[in-house]
Amino acid sequence: MGSIRRFAIASLVGITVAGGTTWAKDQPKSPVDVRLAEAKAAVSSDPLKAAALFGQAVEMAQKSRDGRGEEAAAEQIEEFIDELVRSDRASGGGTAASSKPSSRAAIHALMKELDPKRHGMF
């Protein structure tokens, strides 16, 4: 009797896990995910546009109370800004001779998209 019970439980767990992964793949992307994808696509071609799109993604996540989306946006923004800071340092501090905008300019573009009265999702 015990082995039949273990087999039944194992089967249910396997079905649940397998069904959960296919269900997750079929989920439509949230508007925040779409905006983050747009931002990532714009990083190399137009960093200031990418910064604005990252800011819009954060704002969208906050307004819709999407904690996962806000966290994903924050992580991607951190990577983006870190890369710009490294680029600033390598080019001599974001001088005018550099073809890329400075990290300060990108942060400014990002911050313009945020609501100054908002503190996270609340």
Backbone as ProteinMPNN parsed JSONL, in Angstrom:
{"seq_chain_A": "MGSIRRFAIASLVGITVAGGTTWAKDQPKSPVDVRLAEAKAAVSSDPLKAAALFGQAVEMAQKSRDGRGEEAAAEQIEEFIDELVRSDRASGGGTAASSKPSSRAAIHALMKELDPKRHGMF", "coords_chain_A": {"N_chain_A": [[0.818, -1.198, 0.0], [1.983, 1.234, 0.737], [3.878, 1.739, -1.291], [2.301, 2.206, -3.526], [1.007, 4.508, -2.772], [3.185, 6.296, -2.555], [3.978, 6.305, -5.245], [1.71, 7.481, -6.433], [1.761, 10.04, -5.277], [4.245, 10.949, -6.206], [3.695, 10.979, -8.938], [1.7, 12.942, -9.104], [3.15, 15.173, -8.225], [5.057, 15.33, -10.264], [3.406, 15.869, -12.481], [2.332, 18.33, -11.696], [4.655, 19.933, -11.545], [5.606, 19.762, -14.202], [3.381, 20.756, -15.587], [3.291, 23.313, -14.498], [5.594, 24.547, -15.508], [5.119, 24.685, -18.271], [2.858, 26.244, -18.237], [3.885, 28.639, -17.24], [5.493, 29.416, -19.359], [3.6, 29.997, -21.256], [2.452, 32.274, -20.348], [1.421, 35.617, -20.881], [3.547, 38.415, -21.516], [4.121, 40.976, -19.135], [3.249, 44.501, -19.212], [5.374, 45.87, -18.077], [7.521, 44.092, -18.418], [7.67, 44.145, -21.202], [8.393, 46.823, -21.634], [10.887, 46.824, -20.371], [12.273, 45.085, -22.041], [12.331, 46.625, -24.366], [13.932, 48.703, -23.446], [16.365, 47.37, -22.91], [17.017, 46.682, -25.505], [17.59, 49.141, -26.556], [19.883, 49.983, -25.298], [22.565, 49.826, -26.38], [22.383, 51.303, -28.749], [21.1, 53.784, -28.169], [21.648, 55.112, -25.361], [20.475, 57.106, -23.693], [17.781, 57.064, -24.385], [17.262, 54.459, -23.617], [17.641, 54.717, -20.849], [15.474, 56.399, -20.213], [13.376, 54.675, -20.896], [13.81, 52.628, -19.022], [13.199, 54.065, -16.715], [10.483, 54.551, -17.219], [9.552, 51.941, -17.076], [9.924, 51.354, -14.365], [8.156, 53.209, -13.244], [5.723, 52.296, -14.332], [5.589, 49.786, -13.099], [5.412, 50.522, -10.425], [2.971, 51.949, -10.36], [1.18, 49.93, -11.029], [1.498, 48.291, -8.926], [3.326, 46.175, -9.069], [5.468, 44.269, -7.758], [7.409, 42.352, -8.481], [8.03, 43.177, -11.073], [9.046, 45.732, -10.569], [11.305, 45.088, -9.105], [12.756, 43.623, -11.024], [13.199, 45.645, -12.884], [14.777, 47.394, -11.346], [17.073, 45.819, -10.963], [18.005, 45.563, -13.609], [18.446, 48.241, -14.212], [20.495, 48.824, -12.436], [22.599, 47.242, -13.503], [22.836, 48.505, -16.005], [23.553, 51.194, -15.32], [25.921, 50.688, -13.928], [27.511, 49.748, -16.032], [27.649, 52.067, -17.605], [29.022, 53.75, -15.834], [31.468, 52.393, -15.662], [32.255, 52.768, -18.302], [32.477, 55.557, -18.312], [34.662, 55.907, -16.594], [36.656, 54.607, -18.034], [36.835, 56.235, -20.243], [37.796, 58.571, -19.297], [36.203, 59.936, -17.441], [33.711, 60.687, -18.541], [33.94, 62.718, -20.479], [33.449, 65.416, -22.859], [34.452, 64.543, -25.246], [33.818, 61.93, -25.497], [31.75, 59.556, -27.182], [29.569, 58.327, -26.08], [26.838, 59.009, -23.88], [27.235, 60.436, -20.586], [27.168, 58.748, -17.376], [25.805, 60.309, -15.582], [24.108, 61.844, -17.209], [22.466, 59.839, -18.184], [21.292, 58.918, -15.81], [19.901, 61.196, -15.148], [18.031, 61.297, -17.28], [16.618, 58.978, -16.703], [15.563, 59.557, -14.145], [13.843, 61.657, -14.724], [11.579, 60.41, -15.621], [10.339, 59.368, -13.418], [7.94, 59.604, -10.741], [8.193, 62.151, -8.486], [6.902, 62.232, -6.032], [6.418, 59.727, -5.25], [7.13, 56.755, -3.389], [8.495, 54.048, -3.941], [6.28, 51.291, -4.388], [4.226, 52.297, -2.939]], "CA_chain_A": [[0.0, 0.0, 0.0], [2.854, 2.397, 0.835], [4.533, 2.036, -2.562], [1.285, 2.774, -4.424], [0.789, 5.875, -2.309], [4.356, 7.083, -2.968], [3.902, 6.447, -6.697], [0.65, 8.449, -6.731], [2.246, 11.373, -4.887], [5.305, 11.308, -7.147], [3.057, 11.286, -10.215], [1.047, 14.251, -8.975], [4.194, 16.198, -8.169], [5.612, 15.437, -11.612], [2.425, 16.541, -13.338], [2.253, 19.711, -11.25], [5.874, 20.625, -11.956], [5.622, 19.858, -15.666], [2.31, 21.664, -15.985], [3.642, 24.662, -14.064], [6.586, 25.155, -16.38], [4.512, 25.047, -19.543], [1.946, 27.347, -17.986], [4.688, 29.853, -17.101], [5.957, 29.808, -20.686], [2.468, 30.496, -22.016], [1.995, 33.522, -19.758], [1.764, 36.814, -21.649], [4.473, 39.301, -20.818], [3.486, 42.149, -18.558], [3.707, 45.739, -19.851], [6.685, 46.212, -17.518], [8.493, 43.242, -19.111], [7.789, 44.646, -22.578], [9.169, 48.071, -21.579], [12.265, 46.467, -20.045], [12.868, 44.527, -23.266], [12.597, 47.776, -25.239], [15.072, 49.425, -22.87], [17.581, 46.586, -23.149], [17.33, 46.752, -26.935], [18.082, 50.485, -26.869], [21.08, 50.299, -24.515], [23.771, 50.06, -27.183], [22.181, 52.306, -29.793], [20.696, 55.079, -27.613], [21.599, 54.942, -23.905], [19.549, 58.037, -23.039], [16.439, 56.517, -24.604], [17.18, 53.274, -22.755], [17.456, 55.189, -19.473], [14.089, 56.86, -20.096], [12.521, 53.485, -20.915], [13.951, 51.987, -17.719], [12.408, 54.872, -15.788], [9.069, 54.289, -17.495], [9.248, 50.593, -16.571], [9.781, 51.461, -12.908], [6.917, 53.938, -12.986], [4.618, 51.387, -14.642], [5.553, 48.752, -12.056], [4.927, 51.137, -9.184], [1.549, 52.269, -10.489], [0.393, 48.697, -11.061], [1.873, 47.537, -7.724], [3.994, 44.967, -9.545], [6.737, 44.178, -7.043], [8.373, 41.58, -9.282], [8.452, 44.03, -12.185], [9.888, 46.809, -10.045], [12.593, 44.486, -8.753], [13.451, 43.313, -12.283], [13.649, 46.927, -13.448], [15.875, 47.89, -10.514], [18.268, 45.02, -11.252], [18.5, 45.915, -14.939], [18.962, 49.611, -14.13], [21.792, 48.746, -11.762], [23.57, 46.752, -14.492], [22.972, 49.541, -17.023], [24.307, 52.317, -14.759], [27.283, 50.195, -13.666], [28.225, 49.716, -17.315], [27.937, 53.456, -17.991], [30.071, 54.264, -14.941], [32.731, 51.797, -16.14], [32.586, 53.448, -19.553], [32.937, 56.902, -17.928], [36.014, 55.803, -16.035], [37.573, 54.208, -19.099], [37.0, 57.324, -21.211], [38.304, 59.776, -18.642], [35.221, 60.641, -16.634], [32.545, 61.174, -19.276], [34.247, 64.01, -21.093], [32.687, 65.743, -24.06], [35.016, 63.841, -26.393], [33.23, 60.596, -25.555], [30.543, 59.488, -28.007], [28.483, 57.843, -25.236], [26.469, 59.963, -22.827], [27.763, 60.082, -19.272], [26.227, 58.087, -16.475], [24.962, 61.369, -14.996], [23.058, 62.186, -18.185], [21.533, 58.71, -18.227], [20.524, 58.936, -14.563], [18.976, 62.325, -15.272], [16.954, 60.869, -18.183], [15.833, 57.981, -15.976], [14.854, 60.202, -13.039], [12.774, 62.501, -15.264], [10.4, 59.569, -15.847], [9.77, 58.926, -12.15], [7.101, 60.528, -9.985], [8.989, 62.514, -7.307], [6.117, 62.079, -4.815], [6.228, 58.302, -5.007], [8.174, 56.043, -2.645], [8.272, 52.643, -4.271], [4.936, 50.952, -4.838], [3.193, 52.862, -2.048]], "C_chain_A": [[0.862, 1.262, 0.0], [3.493, 2.757, -0.497], [3.553, 2.63, -3.568], [1.05, 4.242, -4.062], [1.946, 6.778, -2.732], [4.357, 7.32, -4.469], [2.865, 7.506, -7.086], [1.106, 9.866, -6.406], [3.322, 11.841, -5.851], [4.721, 11.688, -8.505], [2.397, 12.655, -10.186], [2.059, 15.378, -8.949], [4.793, 16.4, -9.551], [4.686, 16.159, -12.558], [2.348, 18.018, -12.989], [3.47, 20.506, -11.72], [5.898, 20.811, -13.467], [4.552, 20.828, -16.15], [2.626, 23.099, -15.635], [4.64, 25.316, -14.994], [5.987, 25.515, -17.73], [3.55, 26.205, -19.363], [2.714, 28.662, -17.902], [5.18, 30.345, -18.467], [4.833, 30.435, -21.507], [1.948, 31.836, -21.492], [2.347, 34.692, -20.673], [2.704, 37.694, -20.826], [3.702, 40.507, -20.298], [3.973, 43.39, -19.311], [5.083, 46.171, -19.339], [7.771, 45.394, -18.218], [8.73, 43.723, -20.538], [8.647, 45.908, -22.591], [10.622, 47.791, -21.249], [12.983, 45.876, -21.255], [13.208, 45.64, -24.252], [13.833, 48.534, -24.756], [16.378, 48.685, -23.134], [18.0, 46.647, -24.615], [17.947, 48.101, -27.295], [19.399, 50.833, -26.186], [22.276, 50.639, -25.398], [23.58, 51.168, -28.224], [21.859, 53.693, -29.251], [20.544, 54.968, -26.097], [20.638, 55.894, -23.195], [18.103, 57.581, -23.209], [16.237, 55.295, -23.71], [16.936, 53.684, -21.311], [16.023, 55.656, -19.253], [13.121, 55.675, -20.073], [12.617, 52.704, -19.607], [13.131, 52.739, -16.68], [10.921, 54.645, -15.97], [8.658, 52.912, -16.965], [9.061, 50.623, -15.059], [8.459, 52.131, -12.566], [5.695, 53.054, -13.247], [4.466, 50.329, -13.55], [4.999, 49.32, -10.754], [3.432, 51.406, -9.254], [0.676, 51.016, -10.464], [0.676, 47.799, -9.851], [2.471, 46.172, -8.064], [5.386, 44.895, -8.914], [7.801, 43.432, -7.81], [8.914, 42.424, -10.426], [9.366, 45.15, -11.731], [11.27, 46.285, -9.679], [13.406, 44.171, -10.008], [13.998, 44.589, -12.913], [14.838, 47.461, -12.666], [17.168, 47.133, -10.801], [18.861, 45.393, -12.609], [19.058, 47.331, -14.966], [20.333, 49.609, -13.481], [22.881, 48.279, -12.731], [23.872, 47.826, -15.534], [23.844, 50.694, -16.51], [25.741, 51.898, -14.454], [28.106, 50.182, -14.945], [28.572, 51.13, -17.778], [29.033, 54.063, -17.124], [31.423, 53.696, -15.351], [33.192, 52.479, -17.418], [33.099, 54.861, -19.276], [34.381, 56.861, -17.452], [37.035, 55.481, -17.113], [37.831, 55.352, -20.075], [37.452, 58.623, -20.554], [37.235, 60.583, -17.938], [34.06, 61.228, -17.392], [32.77, 62.533, -19.898], [33.442, 64.206, -22.359], [33.202, 64.998, -25.29], [34.417, 62.446, -26.556], [31.955, 60.618, -26.39], [29.338, 59.002, -27.218], [28.112, 58.924, -24.222], [27.013, 59.491, -21.479], [26.703, 59.381, -18.439], [25.313, 59.11, -15.825], [23.817, 61.735, -15.93], [22.01, 61.078, -18.242], [20.672, 58.673, -16.964], [19.504, 60.073, -14.601], [17.788, 61.945, -16.156], [16.034, 59.864, -17.492], [14.97, 58.662, -14.907], [13.716, 61.1, -13.529], [11.475, 61.72, -15.435], [9.684, 59.186, -14.552], [8.94, 60.027, -11.491], [7.842, 60.878, -8.695], [8.228, 62.338, -5.988], [5.962, 60.615, -4.406], [7.413, 57.714, -4.248], [7.96, 54.561, -2.878], [6.833, 52.431, -4.712], [3.857, 51.666, -4.034], [3.207, 54.368, -2.028]], "O_chain_A": [[0.521, 2.248, -0.655], [3.64, 3.937, -0.814], [3.938, 3.472, -4.38], [0.913, 5.099, -4.936], [1.726, 7.891, -3.209], [4.698, 8.412, -4.923], [3.115, 8.329, -7.967], [0.861, 10.79, -7.181], [3.319, 12.997, -6.273], [5.205, 12.619, -9.15], [2.522, 13.433, -11.132], [1.856, 16.418, -9.576], [5.014, 17.538, -9.964], [5.133, 16.981, -13.358], [2.304, 18.867, -13.879], [3.333, 21.618, -12.23], [6.182, 21.906, -13.954], [4.81, 21.638, -17.04], [2.275, 24.013, -16.381], [4.55, 26.517, -15.25], [6.32, 26.562, -18.284], [3.436, 27.058, -20.243], [2.263, 29.682, -18.423], [5.272, 31.55, -18.7], [5.078, 31.297, -22.351], [1.098, 32.461, -22.126], [3.463, 34.75, -21.19], [2.65, 37.707, -19.596], [2.763, 40.99, -20.931], [5.004, 43.336, -19.981], [5.866, 46.766, -20.079], [8.821, 45.931, -18.571], [9.861, 43.708, -21.024], [9.523, 46.059, -23.443], [11.511, 48.451, -21.788], [14.167, 46.138, -21.467], [14.254, 45.601, -24.9], [14.672, 48.951, -25.555], [17.375, 49.289, -23.532], [19.19, 46.663, -24.929], [18.738, 48.192, -28.234], [19.977, 51.881, -26.471], [22.933, 51.656, -25.173], [24.525, 51.89, -28.539], [22.306, 54.688, -29.821], [19.439, 54.755, -25.599], [20.042, 55.517, -22.186], [17.297, 57.699, -22.286], [15.172, 55.12, -23.118], [16.12, 53.074, -20.621], [15.419, 55.347, -18.226], [12.154, 55.678, -19.311], [11.614, 52.173, -19.131], [12.448, 52.127, -15.86], [10.178, 54.556, -14.993], [7.546, 52.742, -16.465], [8.146, 49.992, -14.531], [7.728, 51.663, -11.693], [4.742, 53.065, -12.468], [3.353, 50.015, -13.13], [4.21, 48.67, -10.069], [2.705, 51.118, -8.303], [-0.437, 51.04, -9.939], [0.159, 46.686, -9.763], [2.162, 45.162, -7.433], [6.358, 45.401, -9.474], [8.968, 43.824, -7.8], [10.109, 42.394, -10.717], [10.337, 45.486, -12.408], [12.28, 46.95, -9.911], [14.61, 44.425, -10.049], [15.122, 44.61, -13.414], [15.807, 47.932, -13.26], [18.238, 47.737, -10.875], [20.078, 45.524, -12.743], [20.036, 47.599, -15.664], [21.236, 50.316, -13.929], [23.965, 48.861, -12.771], [25.029, 48.031, -15.903], [24.772, 51.12, -17.198], [26.676, 52.663, -14.692], [29.276, 50.565, -14.935], [29.669, 51.365, -18.286], [29.879, 54.806, -17.621], [32.417, 54.422, -15.386], [34.382, 52.738, -17.596], [34.042, 55.317, -19.922], [35.21, 57.676, -17.858], [38.144, 56.015, -17.11], [38.907, 55.438, -20.666], [37.483, 59.667, -21.206], [37.35, 61.806, -17.846], [33.462, 62.197, -16.924], [31.897, 63.4, -19.852], [32.827, 63.269, -22.868], [32.473, 64.838, -26.268], [34.501, 61.851, -27.631], [31.174, 61.567, -26.322], [28.201, 59.232, -27.628], [28.978, 59.667, -23.76], [27.223, 58.297, -21.264], [25.512, 59.415, -18.751], [24.155, 58.805, -15.543], [22.683, 61.916, -15.486], [20.812, 61.349, -18.336], [19.468, 58.428, -17.035], [18.375, 59.917, -14.136], [16.647, 62.247, -15.808], [14.817, 59.899, -17.676], [13.78, 58.368, -14.788], [12.727, 61.281, -12.819], [10.391, 62.302, -15.399], [8.542, 58.727, -14.59], [9.205, 61.217, -11.664], [8.098, 59.989, -7.882], [8.851, 62.3, -4.927], [5.434, 60.313, -3.336], [8.556, 58.127, -4.444], [7.302, 53.895, -2.079], [6.238, 53.305, -5.343], [2.687, 51.639, -4.417], [2.402, 54.984, -1.33]]}, "name": "protein", "num_of_chains": 1, "seq": "MGSIRRFAIASLVGITVAGGTTWAKDQPKSPVDVRLAEAKAAVSSDPLKAAALFGQAVEMAQKSRDGRGEEAAAEQIEEFIDELVRSDRASGGGTAASSKPSSRAAIHALMKELDPKRHGMF"}
